[in-house]
PDB file of C-alpha atoms in Angstrom:
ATOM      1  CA  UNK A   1      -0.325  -6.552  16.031  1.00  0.00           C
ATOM      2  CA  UNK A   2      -0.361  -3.164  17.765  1.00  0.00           C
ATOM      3  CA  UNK A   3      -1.578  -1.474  14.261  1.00  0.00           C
ATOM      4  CA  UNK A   4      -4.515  -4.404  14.913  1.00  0.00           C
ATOM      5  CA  UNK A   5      -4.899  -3.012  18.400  1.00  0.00           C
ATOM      6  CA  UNK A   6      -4.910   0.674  17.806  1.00  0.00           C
ATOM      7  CA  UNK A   7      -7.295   0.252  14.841  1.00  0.00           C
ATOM      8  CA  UNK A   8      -9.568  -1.601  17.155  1.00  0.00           C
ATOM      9  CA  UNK A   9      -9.502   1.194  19.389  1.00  0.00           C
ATOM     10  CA  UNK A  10     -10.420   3.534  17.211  1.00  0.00           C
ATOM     11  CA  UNK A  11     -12.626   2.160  15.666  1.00  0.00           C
ATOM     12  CA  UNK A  12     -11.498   1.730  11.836  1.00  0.00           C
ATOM     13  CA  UNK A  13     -13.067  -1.415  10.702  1.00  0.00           C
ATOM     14  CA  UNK A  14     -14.987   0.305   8.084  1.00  0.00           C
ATOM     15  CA  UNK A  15     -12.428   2.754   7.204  1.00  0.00           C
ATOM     16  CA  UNK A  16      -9.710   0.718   6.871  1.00  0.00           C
ATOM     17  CA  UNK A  17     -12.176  -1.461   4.359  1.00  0.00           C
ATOM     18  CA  UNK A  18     -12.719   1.611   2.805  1.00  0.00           C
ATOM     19  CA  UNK A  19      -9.170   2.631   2.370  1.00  0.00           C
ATOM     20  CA  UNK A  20      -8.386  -0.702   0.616  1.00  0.00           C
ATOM     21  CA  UNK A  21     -10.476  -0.369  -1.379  1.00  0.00           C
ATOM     22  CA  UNK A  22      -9.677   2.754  -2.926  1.00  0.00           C
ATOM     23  CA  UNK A  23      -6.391   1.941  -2.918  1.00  0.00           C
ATOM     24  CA  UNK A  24      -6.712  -1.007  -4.616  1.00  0.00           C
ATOM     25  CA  UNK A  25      -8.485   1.185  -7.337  1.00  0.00           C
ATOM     26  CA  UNK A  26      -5.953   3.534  -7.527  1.00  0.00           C
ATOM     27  CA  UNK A  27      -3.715   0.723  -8.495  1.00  0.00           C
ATOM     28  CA  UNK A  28      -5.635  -0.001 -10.934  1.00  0.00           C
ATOM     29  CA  UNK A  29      -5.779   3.369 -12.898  1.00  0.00           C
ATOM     30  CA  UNK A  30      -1.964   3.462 -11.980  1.00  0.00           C
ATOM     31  CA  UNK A  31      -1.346   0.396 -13.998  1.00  0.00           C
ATOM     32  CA  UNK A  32      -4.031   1.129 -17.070  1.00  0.00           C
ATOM     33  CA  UNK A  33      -2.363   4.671 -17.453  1.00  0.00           C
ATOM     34  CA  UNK A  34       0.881   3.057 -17.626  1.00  0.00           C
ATOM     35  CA  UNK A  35       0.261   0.332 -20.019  1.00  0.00           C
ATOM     36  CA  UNK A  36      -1.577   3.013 -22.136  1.00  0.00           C
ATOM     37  CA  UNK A  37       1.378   5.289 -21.997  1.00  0.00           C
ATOM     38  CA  UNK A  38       3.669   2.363 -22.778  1.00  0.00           C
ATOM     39  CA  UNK A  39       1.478   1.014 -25.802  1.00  0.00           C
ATOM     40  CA  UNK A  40       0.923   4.480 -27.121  1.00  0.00           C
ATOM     41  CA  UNK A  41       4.673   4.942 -27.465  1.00  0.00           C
ATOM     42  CA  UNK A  42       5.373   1.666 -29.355  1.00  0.00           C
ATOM     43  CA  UNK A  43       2.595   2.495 -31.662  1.00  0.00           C
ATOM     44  CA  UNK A  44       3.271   6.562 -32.312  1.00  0.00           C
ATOM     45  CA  UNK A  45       6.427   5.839 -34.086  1.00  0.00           C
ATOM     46  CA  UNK A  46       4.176   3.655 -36.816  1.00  0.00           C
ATOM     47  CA  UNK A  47       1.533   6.157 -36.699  1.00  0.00           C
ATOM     48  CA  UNK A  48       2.454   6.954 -40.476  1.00  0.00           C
ATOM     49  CA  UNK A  49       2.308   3.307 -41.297  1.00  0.00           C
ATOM     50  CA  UNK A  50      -0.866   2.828 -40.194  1.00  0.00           C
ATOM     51  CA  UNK A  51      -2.536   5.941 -41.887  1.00  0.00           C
ATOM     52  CA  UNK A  52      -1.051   4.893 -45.095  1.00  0.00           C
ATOM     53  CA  UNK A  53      -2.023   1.521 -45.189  1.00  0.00           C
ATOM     54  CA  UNK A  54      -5.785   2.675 -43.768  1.00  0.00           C
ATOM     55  CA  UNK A  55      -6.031   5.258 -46.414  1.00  0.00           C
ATOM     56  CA  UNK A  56      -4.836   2.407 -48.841  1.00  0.00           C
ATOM     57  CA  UNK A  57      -7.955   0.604 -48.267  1.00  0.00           C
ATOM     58  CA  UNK A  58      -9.996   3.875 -47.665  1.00  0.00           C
ATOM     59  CA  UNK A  59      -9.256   5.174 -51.460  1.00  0.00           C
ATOM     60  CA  UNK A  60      -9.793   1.041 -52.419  1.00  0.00           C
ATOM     61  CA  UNK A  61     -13.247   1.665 -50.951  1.00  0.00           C
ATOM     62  CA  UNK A  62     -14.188  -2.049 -51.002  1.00  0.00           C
ATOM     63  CA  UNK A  63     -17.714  -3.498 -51.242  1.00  0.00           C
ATOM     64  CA  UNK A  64     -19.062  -6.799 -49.604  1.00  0.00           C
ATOM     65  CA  UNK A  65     -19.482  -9.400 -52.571  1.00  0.00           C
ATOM     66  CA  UNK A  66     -17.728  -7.067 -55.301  1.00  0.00           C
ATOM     67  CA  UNK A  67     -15.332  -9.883 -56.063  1.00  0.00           C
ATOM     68  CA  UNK A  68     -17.431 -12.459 -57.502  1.00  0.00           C
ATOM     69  CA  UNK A  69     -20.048  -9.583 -59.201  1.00  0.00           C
ATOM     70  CA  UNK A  70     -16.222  -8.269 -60.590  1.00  0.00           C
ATOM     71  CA  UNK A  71     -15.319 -12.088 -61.936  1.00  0.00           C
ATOM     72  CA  UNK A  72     -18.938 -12.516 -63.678  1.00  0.00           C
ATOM     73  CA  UNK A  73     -19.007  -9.534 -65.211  1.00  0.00           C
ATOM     74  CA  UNK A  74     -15.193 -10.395 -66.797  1.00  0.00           C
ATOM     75  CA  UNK A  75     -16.123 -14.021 -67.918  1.00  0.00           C
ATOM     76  CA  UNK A  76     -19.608 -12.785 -69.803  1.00  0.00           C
ATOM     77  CA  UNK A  77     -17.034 -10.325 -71.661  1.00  0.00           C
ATOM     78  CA  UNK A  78     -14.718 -12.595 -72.084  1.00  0.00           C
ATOM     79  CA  UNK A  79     -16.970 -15.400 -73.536  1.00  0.00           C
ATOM     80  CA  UNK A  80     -19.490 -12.677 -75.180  1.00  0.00           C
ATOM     81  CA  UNK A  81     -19.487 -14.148 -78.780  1.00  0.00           C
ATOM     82  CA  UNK A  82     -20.797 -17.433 -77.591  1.00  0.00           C
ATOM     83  CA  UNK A  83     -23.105 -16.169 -74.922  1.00  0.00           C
ATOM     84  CA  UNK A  84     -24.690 -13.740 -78.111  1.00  0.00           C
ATOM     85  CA  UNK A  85     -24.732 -17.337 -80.089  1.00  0.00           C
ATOM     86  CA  UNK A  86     -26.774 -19.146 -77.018  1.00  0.00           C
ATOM     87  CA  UNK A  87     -29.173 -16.575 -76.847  1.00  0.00           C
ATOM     88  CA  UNK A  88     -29.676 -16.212 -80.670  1.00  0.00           C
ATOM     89  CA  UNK A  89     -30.258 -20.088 -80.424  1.00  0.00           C
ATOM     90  CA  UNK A  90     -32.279 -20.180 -77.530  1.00  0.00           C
ATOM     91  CA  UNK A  91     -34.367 -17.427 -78.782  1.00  0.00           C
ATOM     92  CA  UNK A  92     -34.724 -19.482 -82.420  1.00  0.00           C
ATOM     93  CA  UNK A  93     -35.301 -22.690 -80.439  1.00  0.00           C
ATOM     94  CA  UNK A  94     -38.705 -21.249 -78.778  1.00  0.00           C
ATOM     95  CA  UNK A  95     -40.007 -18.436 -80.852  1.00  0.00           C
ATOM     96  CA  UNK A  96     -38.411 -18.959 -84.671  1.00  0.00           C
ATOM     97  CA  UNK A  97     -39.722 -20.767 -87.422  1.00  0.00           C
ATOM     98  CA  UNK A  98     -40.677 -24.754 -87.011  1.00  0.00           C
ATOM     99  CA  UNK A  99     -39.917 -23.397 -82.996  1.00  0.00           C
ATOM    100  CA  UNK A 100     -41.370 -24.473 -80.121  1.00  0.00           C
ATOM    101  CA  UNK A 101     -43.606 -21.900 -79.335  1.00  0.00           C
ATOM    102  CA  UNK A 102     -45.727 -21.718 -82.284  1.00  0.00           C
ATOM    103  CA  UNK A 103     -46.200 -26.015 -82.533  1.00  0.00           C
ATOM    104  CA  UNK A 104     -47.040 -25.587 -79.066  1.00  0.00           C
ATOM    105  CA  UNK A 105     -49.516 -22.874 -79.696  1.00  0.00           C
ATOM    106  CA  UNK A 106     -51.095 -25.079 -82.545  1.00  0.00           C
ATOM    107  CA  UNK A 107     -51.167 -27.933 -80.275  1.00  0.00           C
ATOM    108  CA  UNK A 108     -52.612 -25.848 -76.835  1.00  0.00           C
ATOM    109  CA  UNK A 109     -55.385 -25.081 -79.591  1.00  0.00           C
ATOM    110  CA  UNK A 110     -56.148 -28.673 -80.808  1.00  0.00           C
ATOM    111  CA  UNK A 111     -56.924 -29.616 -77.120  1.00  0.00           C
ATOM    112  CA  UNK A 112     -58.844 -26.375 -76.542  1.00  0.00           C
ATOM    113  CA  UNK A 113     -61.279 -27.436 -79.237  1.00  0.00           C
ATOM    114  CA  UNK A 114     -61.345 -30.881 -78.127  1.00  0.00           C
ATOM    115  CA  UNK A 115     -61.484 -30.127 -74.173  1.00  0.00           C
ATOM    116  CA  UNK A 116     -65.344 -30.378 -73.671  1.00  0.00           C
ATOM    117  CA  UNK A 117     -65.185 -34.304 -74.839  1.00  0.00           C
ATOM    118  CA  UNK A 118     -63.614 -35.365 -71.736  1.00  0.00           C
ATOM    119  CA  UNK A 119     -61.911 -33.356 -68.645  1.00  0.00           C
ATOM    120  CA  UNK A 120     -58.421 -35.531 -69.370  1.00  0.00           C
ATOM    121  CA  UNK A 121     -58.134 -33.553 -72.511  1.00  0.00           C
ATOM    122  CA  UNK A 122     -59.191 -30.104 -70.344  1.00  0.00           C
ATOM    123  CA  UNK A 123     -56.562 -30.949 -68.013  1.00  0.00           C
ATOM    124  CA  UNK A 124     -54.440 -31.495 -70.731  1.00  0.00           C
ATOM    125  CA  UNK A 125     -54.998 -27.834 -72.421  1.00  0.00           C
ATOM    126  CA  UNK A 126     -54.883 -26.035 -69.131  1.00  0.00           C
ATOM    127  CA  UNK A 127     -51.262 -27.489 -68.800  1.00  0.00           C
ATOM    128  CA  UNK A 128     -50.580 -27.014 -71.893  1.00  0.00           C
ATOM    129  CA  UNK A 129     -51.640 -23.545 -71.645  1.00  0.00           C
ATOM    130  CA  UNK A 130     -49.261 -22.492 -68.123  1.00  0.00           C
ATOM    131  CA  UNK A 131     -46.278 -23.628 -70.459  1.00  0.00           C
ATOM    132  CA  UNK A 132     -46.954 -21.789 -73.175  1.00  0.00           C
ATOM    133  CA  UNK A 133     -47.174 -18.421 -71.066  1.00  0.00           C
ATOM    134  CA  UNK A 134     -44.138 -19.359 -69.040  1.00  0.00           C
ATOM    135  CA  UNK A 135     -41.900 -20.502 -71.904  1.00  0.00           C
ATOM    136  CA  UNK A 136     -43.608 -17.331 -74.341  1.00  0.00           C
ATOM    137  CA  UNK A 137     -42.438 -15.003 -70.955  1.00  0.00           C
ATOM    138  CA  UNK A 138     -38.876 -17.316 -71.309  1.00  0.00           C
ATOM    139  CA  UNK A 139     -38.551 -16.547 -74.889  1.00  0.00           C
ATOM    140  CA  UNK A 140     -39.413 -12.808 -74.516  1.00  0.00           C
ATOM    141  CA  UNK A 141     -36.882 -11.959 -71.617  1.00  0.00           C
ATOM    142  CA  UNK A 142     -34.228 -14.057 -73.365  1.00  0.00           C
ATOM    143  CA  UNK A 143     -35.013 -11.744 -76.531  1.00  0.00           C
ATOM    144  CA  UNK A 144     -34.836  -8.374 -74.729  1.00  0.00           C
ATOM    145  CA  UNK A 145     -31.559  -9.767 -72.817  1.00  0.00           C
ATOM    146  CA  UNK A 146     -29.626 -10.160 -75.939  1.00  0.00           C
ATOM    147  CA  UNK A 147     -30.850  -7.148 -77.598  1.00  0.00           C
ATOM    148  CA  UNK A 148     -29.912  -5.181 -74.074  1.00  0.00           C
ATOM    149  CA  UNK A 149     -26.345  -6.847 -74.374  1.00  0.00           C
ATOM    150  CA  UNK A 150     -23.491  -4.709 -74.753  1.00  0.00           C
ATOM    151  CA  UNK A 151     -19.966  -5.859 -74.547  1.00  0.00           C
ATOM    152  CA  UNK A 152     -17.490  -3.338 -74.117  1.00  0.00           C
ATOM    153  CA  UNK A 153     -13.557  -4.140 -74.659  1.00  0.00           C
ATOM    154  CA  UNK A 154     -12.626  -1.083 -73.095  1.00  0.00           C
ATOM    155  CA  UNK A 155     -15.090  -1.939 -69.759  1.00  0.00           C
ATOM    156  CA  UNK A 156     -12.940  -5.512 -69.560  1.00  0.00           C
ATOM    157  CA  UNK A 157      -9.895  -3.464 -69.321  1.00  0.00           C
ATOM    158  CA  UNK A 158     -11.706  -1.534 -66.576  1.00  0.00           C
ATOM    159  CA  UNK A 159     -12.822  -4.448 -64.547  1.00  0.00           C
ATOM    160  CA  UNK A 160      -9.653  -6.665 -64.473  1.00  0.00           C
ATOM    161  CA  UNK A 161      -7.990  -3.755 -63.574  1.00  0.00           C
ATOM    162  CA  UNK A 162     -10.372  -3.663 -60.139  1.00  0.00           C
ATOM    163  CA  UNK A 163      -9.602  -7.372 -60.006  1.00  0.00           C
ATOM    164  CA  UNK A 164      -6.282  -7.146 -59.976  1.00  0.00           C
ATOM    165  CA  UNK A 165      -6.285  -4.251 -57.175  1.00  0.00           C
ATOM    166  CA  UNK A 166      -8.708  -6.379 -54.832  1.00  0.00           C
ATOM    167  CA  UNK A 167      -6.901  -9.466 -55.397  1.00  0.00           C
ATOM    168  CA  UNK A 168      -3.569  -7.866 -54.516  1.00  0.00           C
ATOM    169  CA  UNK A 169      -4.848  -6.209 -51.284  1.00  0.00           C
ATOM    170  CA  UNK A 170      -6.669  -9.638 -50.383  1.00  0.00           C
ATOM    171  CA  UNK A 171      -3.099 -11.042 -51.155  1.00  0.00           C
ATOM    172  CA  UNK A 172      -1.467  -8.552 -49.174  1.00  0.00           C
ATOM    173  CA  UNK A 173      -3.549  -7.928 -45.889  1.00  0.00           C
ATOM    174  CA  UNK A 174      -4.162 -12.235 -45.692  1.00  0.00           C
ATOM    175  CA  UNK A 175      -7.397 -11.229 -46.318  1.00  0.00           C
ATOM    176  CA  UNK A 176      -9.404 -14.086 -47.573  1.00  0.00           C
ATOM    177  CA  UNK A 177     -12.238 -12.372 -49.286  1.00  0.00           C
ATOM    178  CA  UNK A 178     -13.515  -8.235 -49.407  1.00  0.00           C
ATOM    179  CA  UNK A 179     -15.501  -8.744 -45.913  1.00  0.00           C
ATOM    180  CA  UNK A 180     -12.544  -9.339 -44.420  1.00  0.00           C
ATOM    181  CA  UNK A 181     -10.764  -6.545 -45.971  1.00  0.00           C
ATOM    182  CA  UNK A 182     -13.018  -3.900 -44.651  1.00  0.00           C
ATOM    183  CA  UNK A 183     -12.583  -5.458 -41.517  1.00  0.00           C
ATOM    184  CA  UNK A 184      -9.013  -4.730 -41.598  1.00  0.00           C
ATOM    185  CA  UNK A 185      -9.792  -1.363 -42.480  1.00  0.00           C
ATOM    186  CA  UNK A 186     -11.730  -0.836 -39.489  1.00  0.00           C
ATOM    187  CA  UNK A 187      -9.396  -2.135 -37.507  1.00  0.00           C
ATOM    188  CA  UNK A 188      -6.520   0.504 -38.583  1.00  0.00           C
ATOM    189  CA  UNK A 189      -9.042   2.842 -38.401  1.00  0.00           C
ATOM    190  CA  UNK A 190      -9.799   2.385 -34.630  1.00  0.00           C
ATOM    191  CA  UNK A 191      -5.838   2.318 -34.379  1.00  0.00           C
ATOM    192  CA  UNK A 192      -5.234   5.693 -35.867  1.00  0.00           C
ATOM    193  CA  UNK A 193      -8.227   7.261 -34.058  1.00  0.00           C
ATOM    194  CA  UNK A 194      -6.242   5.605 -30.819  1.00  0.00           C
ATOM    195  CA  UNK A 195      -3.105   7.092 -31.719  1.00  0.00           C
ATOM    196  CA  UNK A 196      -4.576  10.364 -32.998  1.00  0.00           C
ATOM    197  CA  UNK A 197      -6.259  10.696 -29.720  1.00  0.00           C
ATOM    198  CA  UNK A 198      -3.735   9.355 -27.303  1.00  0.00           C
ATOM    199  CA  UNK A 199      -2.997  12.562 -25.748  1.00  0.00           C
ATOM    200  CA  UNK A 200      -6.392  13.531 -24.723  1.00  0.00           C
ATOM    201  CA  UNK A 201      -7.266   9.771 -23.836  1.00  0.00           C
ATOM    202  CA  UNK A 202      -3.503  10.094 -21.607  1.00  0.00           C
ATOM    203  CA  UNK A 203      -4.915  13.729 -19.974  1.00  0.00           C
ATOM    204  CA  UNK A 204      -8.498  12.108 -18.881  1.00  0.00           C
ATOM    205  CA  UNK A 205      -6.597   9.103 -17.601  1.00  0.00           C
ATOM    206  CA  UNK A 206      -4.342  11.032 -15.787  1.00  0.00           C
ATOM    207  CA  UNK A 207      -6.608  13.388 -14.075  1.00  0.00           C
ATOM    208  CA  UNK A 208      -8.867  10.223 -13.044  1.00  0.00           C
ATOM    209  CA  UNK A 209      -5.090   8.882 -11.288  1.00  0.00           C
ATOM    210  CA  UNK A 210      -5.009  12.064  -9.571  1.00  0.00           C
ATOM    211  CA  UNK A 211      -8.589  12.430  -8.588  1.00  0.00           C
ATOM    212  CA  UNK A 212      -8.040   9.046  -6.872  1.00  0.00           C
ATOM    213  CA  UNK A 213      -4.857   9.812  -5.509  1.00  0.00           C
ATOM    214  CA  UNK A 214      -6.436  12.691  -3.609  1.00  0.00           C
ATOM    215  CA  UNK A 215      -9.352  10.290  -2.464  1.00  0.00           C
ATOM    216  CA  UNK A 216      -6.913   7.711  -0.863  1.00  0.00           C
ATOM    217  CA  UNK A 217      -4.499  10.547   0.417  1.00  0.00           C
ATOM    218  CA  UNK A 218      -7.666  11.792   2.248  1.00  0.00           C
ATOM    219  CA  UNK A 219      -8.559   8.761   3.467  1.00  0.00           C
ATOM    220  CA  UNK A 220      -5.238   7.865   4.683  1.00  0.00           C
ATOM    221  CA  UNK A 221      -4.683  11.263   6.637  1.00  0.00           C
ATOM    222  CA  UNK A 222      -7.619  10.433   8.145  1.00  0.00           C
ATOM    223  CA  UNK A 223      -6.700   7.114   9.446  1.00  0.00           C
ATOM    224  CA  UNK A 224      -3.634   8.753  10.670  1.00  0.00           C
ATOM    225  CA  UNK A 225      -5.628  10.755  12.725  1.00  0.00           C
ATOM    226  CA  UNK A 226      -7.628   8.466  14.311  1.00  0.00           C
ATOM    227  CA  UNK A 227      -4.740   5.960  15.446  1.00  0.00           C
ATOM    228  CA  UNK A 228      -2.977   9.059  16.574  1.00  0.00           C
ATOM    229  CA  UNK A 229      -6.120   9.451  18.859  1.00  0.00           C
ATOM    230  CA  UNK A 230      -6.165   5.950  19.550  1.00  0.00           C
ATOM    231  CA  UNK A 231      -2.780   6.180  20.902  1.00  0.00           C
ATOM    232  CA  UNK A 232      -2.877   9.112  22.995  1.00  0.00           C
ATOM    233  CA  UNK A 233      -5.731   7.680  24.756  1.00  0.00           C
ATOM    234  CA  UNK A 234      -4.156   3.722  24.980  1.00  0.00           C
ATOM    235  CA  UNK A 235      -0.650   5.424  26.400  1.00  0.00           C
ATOM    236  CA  UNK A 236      -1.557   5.951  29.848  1.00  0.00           C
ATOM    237  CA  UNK A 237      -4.084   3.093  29.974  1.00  0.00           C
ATOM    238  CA  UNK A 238      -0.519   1.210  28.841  1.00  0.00           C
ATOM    239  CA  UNK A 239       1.465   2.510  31.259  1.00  0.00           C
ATOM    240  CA  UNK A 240      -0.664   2.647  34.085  1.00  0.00           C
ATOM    241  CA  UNK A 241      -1.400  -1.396  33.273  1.00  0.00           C
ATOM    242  CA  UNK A 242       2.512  -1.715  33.393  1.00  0.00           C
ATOM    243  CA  UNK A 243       3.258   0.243  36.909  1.00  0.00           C
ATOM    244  CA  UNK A 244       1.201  -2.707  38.374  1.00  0.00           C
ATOM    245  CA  UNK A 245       3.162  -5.476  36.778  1.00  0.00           C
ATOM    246  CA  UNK A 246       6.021  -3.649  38.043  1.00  0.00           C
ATOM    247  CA  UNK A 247       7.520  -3.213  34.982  1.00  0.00           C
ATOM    248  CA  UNK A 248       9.547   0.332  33.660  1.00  0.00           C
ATOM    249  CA  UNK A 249       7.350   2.394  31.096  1.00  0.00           C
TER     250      UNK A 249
END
């Protein structure tokens, strides 16, 4: 109560607003640069885990979708005699002798001839015609794919050797797919960085604690000052009010 009188004497309303605020900020930094300080320490001592399992994944250096472009590529190895075989079928099927392609050719031309007789049979060769060129275009990139095929034993070896190392780090980080691993690995990254940089980060946190210090040490000696003022000039108003009651000062 007599702090509540003073300070209405002297006027501190907005000071005193002021102060708590500051104050209140203060606490703030106080408890961020101690929780830092604390977390830092718990985490410095597995500094050398983390790096090791970030440059793990680093040296991994996985790629979004790899896994299933991995497991294709192993199972057209794997099964490359009979994809060879389809081809060589396919390719017999549409462009070989008695094939599709040529009867269809013959029979593209019959219509052709016969297409000014009515415009069913013009219809009829101008559909006729848009499957020839698409299954002809079929036929030729089916052609150049198996002639372009090249199935490498040693490549296999090569490939289910990165399938095993992606499957075990999937296995090993919980990670459910490759995304998910380079997540990870941008998540020990930021922790490293963290740790790698905790001294600096714990210098600029602790000269914004005493920057703020100084602000609400200011602000409190000034406070002091004006209650001190307040009271020098309540005193004899005080006494003065108690001589008339009567009563000792």
């Amino acid at each position: 109560f007599q702090c509540q009188v003073v300070d209405a004497e002297a006027n501190n309303a907005e000071l005193l607003e002021h102060y708590r605020h500051e104050f209140l900020l203060l606490q703030t930094i106080k408890n961020e640069l101690n929780s830092f300080l604390e977390d830092i320490q718990k985490q410095k001592t597995d500094l050398d885990y983390y790096s090791f399992r970030l440059n793990e994944l680093k040296s991994a250096n996985v790629q979004p979708g790899e896994l299933e472009n991995l497991e294709q590529e192993s199972s057209l190895i794997e099964h490359s005699e009979e994809i060879k075989m389809m081809l060589s079928q396919a390719e017999n099927a549409l462009n070989g002798e008695n094939a599709i392609l040529p009867l269809l050719k013959s029979t593209l031309q019959s219509f052709e001839r016969n297409s000014s007789r009515t415009s069913l049979f013009k219809d009829f060769a101008n559909r006729l015609s848009q499957s020839y060129i698409e299954l002809d275009d079929l036929a030729t990139e089916m052609a150049k794919h198996n002639t372009n095929l090249d199935f490498d034993p040693q490549q296999k070896d090569i490939i289910d050797g990165r399938l095993n190392l992606l499957n075990d780090l999937m296995h090993k980080y919980s990670a459910p797919n490759e995304q998910e691993l380079i997540d990870k690995q941008q998540e020990l990254q930021q922790i490293v960085d963290t740790l790698e940089n905790a001294d600096l980060h714990s210098e600029e946190l602790q000269k914004k604690y005493t920057k703020q210090k100084s602000i609400v040490s200011d602000l409190a000696k000034e406070l002091h000052s004006r209650r001190k003022k307040a009271i020098e000039k309540l005193c004899p108003q005080i006494i003065e009010l108690l001589q008339k009651l009567g009563m000792p000062s």
